[in-house]
Each structure stands twice: as C-alpha cells, then as structure tokens.
Coordinates of C-alpha atoms in Angstrom, one line a residue:
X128 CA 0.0 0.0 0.0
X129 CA 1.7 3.7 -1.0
X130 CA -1.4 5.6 0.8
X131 CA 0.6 7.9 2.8
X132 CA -1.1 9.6 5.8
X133 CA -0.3 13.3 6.9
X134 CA -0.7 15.4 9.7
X135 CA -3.0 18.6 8.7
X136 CA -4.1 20.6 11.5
X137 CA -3.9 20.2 15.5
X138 CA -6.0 21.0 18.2
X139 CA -4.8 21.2 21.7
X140 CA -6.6 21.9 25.5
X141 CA -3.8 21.7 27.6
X142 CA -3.0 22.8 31.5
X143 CA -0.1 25.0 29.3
X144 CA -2.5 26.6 27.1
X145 CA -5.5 26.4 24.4
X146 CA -4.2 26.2 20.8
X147 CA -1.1 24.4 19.5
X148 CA 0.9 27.6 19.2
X149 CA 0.3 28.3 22.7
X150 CA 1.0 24.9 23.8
X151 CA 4.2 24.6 22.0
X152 CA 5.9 28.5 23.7
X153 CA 4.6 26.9 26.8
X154 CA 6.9 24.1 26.2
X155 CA 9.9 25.7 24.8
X156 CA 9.7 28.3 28.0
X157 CA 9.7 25.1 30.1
X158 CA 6.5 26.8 31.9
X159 CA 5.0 24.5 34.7
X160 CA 1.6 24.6 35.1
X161 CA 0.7 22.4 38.2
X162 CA -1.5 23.3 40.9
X163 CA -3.4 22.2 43.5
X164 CA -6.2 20.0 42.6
X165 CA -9.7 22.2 42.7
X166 CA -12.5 20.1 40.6
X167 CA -13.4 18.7 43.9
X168 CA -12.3 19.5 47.8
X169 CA -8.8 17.8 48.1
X170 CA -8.5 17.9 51.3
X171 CA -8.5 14.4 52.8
X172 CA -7.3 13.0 49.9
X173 CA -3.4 11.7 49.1
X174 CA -3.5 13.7 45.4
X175 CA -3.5 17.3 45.8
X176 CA -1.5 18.5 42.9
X177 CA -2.5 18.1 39.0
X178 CA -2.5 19.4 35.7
X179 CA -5.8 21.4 35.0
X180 CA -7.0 23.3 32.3
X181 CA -7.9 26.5 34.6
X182 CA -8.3 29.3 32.0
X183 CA -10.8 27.6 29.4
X184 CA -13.8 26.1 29.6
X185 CA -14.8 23.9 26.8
X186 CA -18.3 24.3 27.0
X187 CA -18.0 27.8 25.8
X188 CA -17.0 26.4 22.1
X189 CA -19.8 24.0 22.8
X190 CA -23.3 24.5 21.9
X191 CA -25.5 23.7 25.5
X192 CA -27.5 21.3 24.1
X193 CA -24.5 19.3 23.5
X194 CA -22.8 20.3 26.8
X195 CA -25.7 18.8 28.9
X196 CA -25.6 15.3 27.6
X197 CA -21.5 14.9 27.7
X198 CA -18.7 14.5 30.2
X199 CA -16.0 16.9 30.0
X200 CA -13.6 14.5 28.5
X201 CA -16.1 14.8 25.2
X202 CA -16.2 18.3 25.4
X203 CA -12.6 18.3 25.5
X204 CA -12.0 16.3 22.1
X205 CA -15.1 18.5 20.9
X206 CA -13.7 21.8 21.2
X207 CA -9.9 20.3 20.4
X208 CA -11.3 19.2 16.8
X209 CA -12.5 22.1 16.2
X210 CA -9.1 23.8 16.5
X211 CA -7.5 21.4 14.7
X212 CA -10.2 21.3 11.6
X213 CA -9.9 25.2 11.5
X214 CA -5.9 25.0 11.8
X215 CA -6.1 22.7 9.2
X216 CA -8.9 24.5 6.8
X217 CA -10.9 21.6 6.5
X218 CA -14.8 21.4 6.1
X219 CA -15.9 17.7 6.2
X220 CA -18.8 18.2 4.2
X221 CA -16.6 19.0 1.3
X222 CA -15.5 15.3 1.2
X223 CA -17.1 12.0 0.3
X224 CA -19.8 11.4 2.1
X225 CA -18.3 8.3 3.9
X226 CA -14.6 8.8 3.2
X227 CA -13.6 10.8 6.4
X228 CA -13.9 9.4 9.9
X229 CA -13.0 9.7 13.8
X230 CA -10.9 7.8 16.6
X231 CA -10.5 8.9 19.7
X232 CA -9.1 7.3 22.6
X233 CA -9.7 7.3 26.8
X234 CA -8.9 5.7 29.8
X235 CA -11.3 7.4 32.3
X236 CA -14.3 8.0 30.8
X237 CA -16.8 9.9 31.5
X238 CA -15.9 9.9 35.6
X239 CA -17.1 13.5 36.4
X240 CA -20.3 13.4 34.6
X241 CA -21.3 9.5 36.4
X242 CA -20.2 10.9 39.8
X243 CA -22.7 13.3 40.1
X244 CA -25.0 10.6 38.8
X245 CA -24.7 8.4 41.2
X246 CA -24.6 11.3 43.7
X247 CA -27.8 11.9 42.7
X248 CA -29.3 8.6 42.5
X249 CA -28.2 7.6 46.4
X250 CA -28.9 11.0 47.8
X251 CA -32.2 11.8 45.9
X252 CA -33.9 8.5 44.5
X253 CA -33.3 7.0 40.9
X254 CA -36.0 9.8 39.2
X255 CA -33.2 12.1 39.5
X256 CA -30.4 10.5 37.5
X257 CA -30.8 12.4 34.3
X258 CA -31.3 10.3 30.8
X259 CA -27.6 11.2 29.4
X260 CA -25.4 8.9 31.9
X261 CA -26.3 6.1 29.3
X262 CA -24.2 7.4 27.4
X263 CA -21.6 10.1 28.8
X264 CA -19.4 8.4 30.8
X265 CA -18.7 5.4 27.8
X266 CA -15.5 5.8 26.2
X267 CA -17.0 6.0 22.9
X268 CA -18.5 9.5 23.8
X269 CA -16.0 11.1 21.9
X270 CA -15.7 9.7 19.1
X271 CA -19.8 9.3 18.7
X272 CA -20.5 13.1 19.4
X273 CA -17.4 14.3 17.0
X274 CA -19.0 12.4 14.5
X275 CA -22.8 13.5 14.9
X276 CA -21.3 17.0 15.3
X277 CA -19.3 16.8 11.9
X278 CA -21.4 14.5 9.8
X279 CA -18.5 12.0 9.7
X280 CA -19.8 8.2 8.6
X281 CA -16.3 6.9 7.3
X282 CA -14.8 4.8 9.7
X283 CA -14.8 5.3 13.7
X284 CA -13.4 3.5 16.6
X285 CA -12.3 3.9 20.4
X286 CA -9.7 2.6 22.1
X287 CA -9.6 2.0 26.1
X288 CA -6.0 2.7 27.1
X289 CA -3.6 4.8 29.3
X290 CA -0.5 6.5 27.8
X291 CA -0.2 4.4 24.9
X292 CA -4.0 4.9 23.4
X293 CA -3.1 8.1 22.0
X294 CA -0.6 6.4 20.0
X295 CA -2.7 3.6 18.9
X296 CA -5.3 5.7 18.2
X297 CA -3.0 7.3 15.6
X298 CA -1.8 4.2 14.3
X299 CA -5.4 3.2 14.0
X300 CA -6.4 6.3 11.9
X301 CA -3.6 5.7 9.6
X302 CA -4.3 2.5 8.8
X303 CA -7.7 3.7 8.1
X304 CA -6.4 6.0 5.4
X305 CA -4.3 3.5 4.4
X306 CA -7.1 1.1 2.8
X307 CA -9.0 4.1 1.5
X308 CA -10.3 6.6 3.7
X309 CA -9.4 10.0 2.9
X310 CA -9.2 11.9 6.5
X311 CA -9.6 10.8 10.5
X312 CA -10.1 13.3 13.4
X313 CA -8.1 11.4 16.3
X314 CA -6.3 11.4 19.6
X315 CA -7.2 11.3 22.7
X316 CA -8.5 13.5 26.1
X317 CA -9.3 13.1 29.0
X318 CA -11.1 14.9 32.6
X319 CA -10.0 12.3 35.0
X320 CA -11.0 14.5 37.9
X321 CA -13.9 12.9 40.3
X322 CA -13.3 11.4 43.7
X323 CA -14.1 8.0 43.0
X324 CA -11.8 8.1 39.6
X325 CA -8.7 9.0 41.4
X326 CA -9.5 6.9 44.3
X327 CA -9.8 4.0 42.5
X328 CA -6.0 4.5 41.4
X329 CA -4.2 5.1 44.7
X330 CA -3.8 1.2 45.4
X331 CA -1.6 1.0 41.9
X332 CA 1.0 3.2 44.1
X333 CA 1.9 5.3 40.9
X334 CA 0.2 8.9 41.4
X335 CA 2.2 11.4 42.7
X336 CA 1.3 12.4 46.5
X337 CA 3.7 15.5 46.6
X338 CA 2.1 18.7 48.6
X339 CA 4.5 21.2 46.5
X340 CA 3.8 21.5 42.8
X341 CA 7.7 22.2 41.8
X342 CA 8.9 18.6 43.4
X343 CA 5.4 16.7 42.4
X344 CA 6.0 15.1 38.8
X345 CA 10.2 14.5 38.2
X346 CA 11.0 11.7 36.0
X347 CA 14.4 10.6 35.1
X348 CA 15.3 12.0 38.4
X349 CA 16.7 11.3 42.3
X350 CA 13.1 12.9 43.1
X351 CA 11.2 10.6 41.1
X352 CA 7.9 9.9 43.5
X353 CA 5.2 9.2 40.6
X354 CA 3.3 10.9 38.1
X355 CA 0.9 14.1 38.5
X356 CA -2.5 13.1 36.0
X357 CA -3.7 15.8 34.4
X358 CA -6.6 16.7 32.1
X359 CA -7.1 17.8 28.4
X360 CA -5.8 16.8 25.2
X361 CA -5.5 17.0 21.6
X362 CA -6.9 16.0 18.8
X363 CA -5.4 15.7 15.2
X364 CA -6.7 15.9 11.8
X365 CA -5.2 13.3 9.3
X366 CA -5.2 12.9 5.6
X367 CA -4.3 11.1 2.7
X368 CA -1.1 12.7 1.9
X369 CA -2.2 12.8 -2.2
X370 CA -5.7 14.2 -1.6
X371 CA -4.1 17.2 1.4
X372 CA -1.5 18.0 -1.7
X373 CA -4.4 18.1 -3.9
X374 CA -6.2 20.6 -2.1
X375 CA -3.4 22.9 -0.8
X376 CA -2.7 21.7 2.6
X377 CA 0.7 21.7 3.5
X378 CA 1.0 18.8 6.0
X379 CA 3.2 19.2 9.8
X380 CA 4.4 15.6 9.5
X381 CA 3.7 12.6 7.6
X382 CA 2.6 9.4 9.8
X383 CA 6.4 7.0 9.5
X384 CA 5.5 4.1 11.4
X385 CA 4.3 2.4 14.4
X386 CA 4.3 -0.5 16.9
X387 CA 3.3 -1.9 20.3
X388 CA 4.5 -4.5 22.6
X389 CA 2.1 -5.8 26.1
X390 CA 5.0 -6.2 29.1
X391 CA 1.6 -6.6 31.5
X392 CA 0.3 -4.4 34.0
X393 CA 2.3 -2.7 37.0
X394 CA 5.4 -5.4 35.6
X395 CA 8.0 -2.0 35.2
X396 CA 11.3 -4.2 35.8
X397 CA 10.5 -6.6 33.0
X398 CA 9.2 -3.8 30.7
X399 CA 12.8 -2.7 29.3
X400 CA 12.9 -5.5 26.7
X401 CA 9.1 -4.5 25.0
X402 CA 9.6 -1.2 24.7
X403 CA 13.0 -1.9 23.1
X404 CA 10.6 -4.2 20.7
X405 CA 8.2 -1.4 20.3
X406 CA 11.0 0.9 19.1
X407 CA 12.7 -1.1 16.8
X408 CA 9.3 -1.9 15.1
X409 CA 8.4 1.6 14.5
X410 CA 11.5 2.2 13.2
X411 CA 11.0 -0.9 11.0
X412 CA 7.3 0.3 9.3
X413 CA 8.8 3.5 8.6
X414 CA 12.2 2.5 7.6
X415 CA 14.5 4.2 9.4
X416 CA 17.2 3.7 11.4
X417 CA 18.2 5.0 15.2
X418 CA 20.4 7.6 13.7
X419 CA 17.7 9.0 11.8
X420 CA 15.9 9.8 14.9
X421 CA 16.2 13.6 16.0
X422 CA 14.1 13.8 19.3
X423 CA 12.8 11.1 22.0
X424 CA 9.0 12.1 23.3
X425 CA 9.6 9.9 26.8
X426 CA 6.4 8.7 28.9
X427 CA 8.3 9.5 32.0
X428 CA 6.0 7.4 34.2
X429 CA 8.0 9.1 37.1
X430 CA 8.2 5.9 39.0
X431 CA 11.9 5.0 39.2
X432 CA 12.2 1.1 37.9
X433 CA 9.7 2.5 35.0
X434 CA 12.1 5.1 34.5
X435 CA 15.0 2.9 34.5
X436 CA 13.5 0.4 31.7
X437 CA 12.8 3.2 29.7
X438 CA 16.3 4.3 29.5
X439 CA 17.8 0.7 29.2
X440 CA 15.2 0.4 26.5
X441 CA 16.6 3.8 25.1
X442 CA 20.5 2.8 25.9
X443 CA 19.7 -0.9 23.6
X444 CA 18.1 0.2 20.7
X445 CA 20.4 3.7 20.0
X446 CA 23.7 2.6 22.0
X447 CA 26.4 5.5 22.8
X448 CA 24.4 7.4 19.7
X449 CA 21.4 8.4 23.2
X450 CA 23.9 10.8 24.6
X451 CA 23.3 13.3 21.4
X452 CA 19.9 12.5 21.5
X453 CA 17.5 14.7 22.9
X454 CA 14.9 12.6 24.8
X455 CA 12.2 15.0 26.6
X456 CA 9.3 14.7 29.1
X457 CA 7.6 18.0 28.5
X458 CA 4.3 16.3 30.2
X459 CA 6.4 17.1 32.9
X460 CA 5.9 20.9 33.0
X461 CA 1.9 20.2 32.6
X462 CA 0.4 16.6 34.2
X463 CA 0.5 13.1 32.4
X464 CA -3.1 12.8 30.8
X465 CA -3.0 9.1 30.3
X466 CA -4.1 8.3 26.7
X467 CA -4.2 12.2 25.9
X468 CA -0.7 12.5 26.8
X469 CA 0.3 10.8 23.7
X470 CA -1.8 12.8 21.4
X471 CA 0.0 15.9 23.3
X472 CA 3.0 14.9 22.7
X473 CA 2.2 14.9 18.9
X474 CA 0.8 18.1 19.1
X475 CA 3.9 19.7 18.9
X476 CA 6.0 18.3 15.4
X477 CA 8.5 21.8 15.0

C-alpha cells in the first residue's frame, strides 16, 4: 500500500494553554503549570497536585444542548477538533460522504459526569439520575459526538488505554487512510477528575502524593515519587497525503511508522525489553534507522524502575548514539493525561 497519511491541523486543551501555538511556547519556556487540585475539595485526599485546564472552559466552544448530555472529556476532544479542523482548513462536508472518519481514545471515561450521577441517585432517588449517563461516561462518547457533530460516517473506533491509546489511536487512523479513507479526526483527552476516579488509582502506588507543585512530577530524576495526571488533550486531523496536496494543505508531519508491545500491567522491571521491541518496530514500518531519529517524546511514568526500563530500552536500541539525543518529558511541565498524553505529545512536530 503507497497511501501515505499526513498530519494537517492540530487542536490542543492543555494545562499549558489552548491552541497548538500556545501549547508549543509553553513548552519551549519550560512553563509548569501544576497546581493544587480544585474540581473537587482535596482535602483528605493523598492527590492534591495536577495538571488542570484553569483558564478555558470547553463548553464555551460547545453548543449547551451538547454540553448537557457529555462528560468533559467529550467536550474536550469536541472543542480540540474544532481547533484542529480550523488550523487545518478543512470542512468535512466538502469530502465524500463516507470517506472521512473519527478515533479517539480514553482511559477514564466519562468519571465526572457519572459521579454526580450516582450522587444523585443515592442522595435523591433514581427519578433524578438524568437520561444522558447512558451514554456520557462510555469511552466512545467522543468519538460518537465528534461524528454527529461533523457528519462524519467513514470509519470510527475507540480505544480504552492509558499512555499508549493516544498512540494507537494514531496508528489506528492511519491505517484507516491506508485502505481508503481520505481523512480521520483522532487522539485522545481526558477529565480524570472525580473522587471516585482518582481513588480508584491510589492502590496501583503510581500517582504522585507530593504537597509542592515544583517537586510533584520529576521523572528521570533522584526525586522521582510518581506521576501528577492531568486533564485535556489534543486532537489531530489526518489525511491522505495525495488528496491534502491536492487541495493545498501543506502537512506538519507525515505518519512513518508504528508498533506496540504488552509487558503486563504494573510489571516495570520486565518492561525494558518490550519497549526496546516497540522501538525497533516503529522504526522498521517506517524504515528508518536509530540515527535517523532527532528527538525522544519519553512517557516518563515518574516511577523509578519504570524510569530505569525506559532508559535501558533507550541505551539498547540507539547505543552511545542516546547521549546526542535529545529525549524530553515535557508532560512534565503540565500533568500526564494518560491516553491524551500521547496525542499531546504529537501536538507539537516543529
């Protein structure tokens, strides 16, 4: 197959900023952004600082008949798409009817929306859980409203993961375009951000329980002590390299390649040898080799024997060639977003 896919326009809702411009001086200042945790009272609970998005709220791009039947995490990817399909100056009703599709991916769901839910249904009585929780807090919220919203019927999908859905989510778009479809919306975002969300994570011992938002999220680093989630994300558009030529576009990036290995959960010390599989795979689909590689986007888990397998990973695939590599955790600066870290990551090819 010579269907190439390229990277058009990208939309971003980020801690650091709304807009891929914004998001990307944020970065290059090396601005942090965390905070003390304020979608719901803190105090009694071991996570206090996150990555939030403070200065936007999505629902103001949003239509309220829309806003009232979806979690924040859909409103997210809603009003990220829209950035991205104005950056790049696409109008999906100018394409064939079921040539252009969606794929978004999540690993909360809609938490925020079903807490108040089942607030409502234990504290008032079941007539007061509102119609909409049927279908807000499913992971394939996003990618069903972008698609009512945009008239997309090409093909759609959702993937359940943490920091690798983003990825996947990509991978899965391209291979879309690759046996025929002409453009995807994708990535991933995420409002992880209810009581009952986060508490179900504390007994995985990875979330960050730091008091001081300078010292809460250090990967690769003495000071290592977990990762600090965060909420947002970004959302891509992609096309048929031919067809964005075709109509002007001038693409960010063209899709190279990609692969994915399964160490199993929590298994960090045993992980080195996957990711060096993963690595050399991607580097395989697109045909390249290690020294072709100019910059390393790290997950930078923040948990030291993650940490370490990453680097050994790093260390056997490129060899003495890492030390002039640049490898960077800008997630860092911001919050890791689980799978809309990966889709933030790639909103920001300069």
């Amino acid at each position: 197959m010579t269907r190439r896919t390229a990277l058009t326009g990208i939309g971003v809702i980020a801690p650091s900023g709304v807009g891929a411009d914004t998001f990307w001086r944020s970065a290059l200042d090396g601005r942090g952004v965390l905070g003390r945790l304020s979608r719901y009272p803190s105090d009694g609970y071991p996570l206090t600082v996150v990555g939030e998005v403070r200065d936007y709220d999505p629902a103001s791009a949003i239509d309220s008949r829309i806003t009232v039947q979806t979690d924040r995490f859909t409103q997210f990817a809603l009003a990220a798409a829209d950035l991205a399909l104005e950056q790049a100056d696409l109008h999906p009703d100018t394409l064939p009817r079921y040539s252009f599709g969606a794929v978004t991916a999540s690993a909360a769901g809609g938490v925020e929306f079903g807490q108040r839910e089942i607030e409502r249904l234990w504290s008032r009585g079941p007539g007061h859980v509102g119609p909409y929780q049927s279908i807000a807090w499913f992971y394939a919220a996003s990618t069903g409203q972008l698609s009512i919203r945009h008239g997309l019927k090409g093909p759609c999908g959702v993937l359940v993961a943490d920091e690798s859905g983003g990825l996947d989510a990509i991978a899965h778009a391209a291979r879309d375009i690759r046996y025929g479809a002409t453009a995807m919306l994708v990535g991933g975002a995420e409002a992880p951000f209810a009581p009952f969300s986060m508490a179900c994570q504390y007994g995985h011992g990875l979330l960050s329980e730091a008091q001081d938002a300078d010292h809460a999220y250090l990967p690769f680093s003495t000071g290592a002590r977990g990762f600090t989630p965060a909420e947002g994300g970004a959302m891509l558009v992609l096309e048929e390299a031919d067809a964005a030529h075709a109509r002007g576009a001038e693409p960010w990036a063209y899709l190279a390649g990609h692969a994915g290995t399964h160490t199993g959960a929590l298994r960090h010390e045993q992980s080195a040898e996957g990711l060096a599989k993963a690595i050399l795979g991607a580097l395989d689909e697109a045909e390249c080799a290690p020294h072709d590689i100019g910059v390393v986007f790290a997950d930078g888990l923040g948990v030291p024997a993650a940490d370490r397998a990453e680097v050994t990973a790093l260390r056997d695939v490129f060899g003495p060639a890492l030390d002039s590599v640049p490898v960077t955790v800008p997630k860092s600066g911001f919050g890791r977003a689980y799978a809309g870290a990966a889709a933030l990551d790639g909103g920001q090819p300069r």
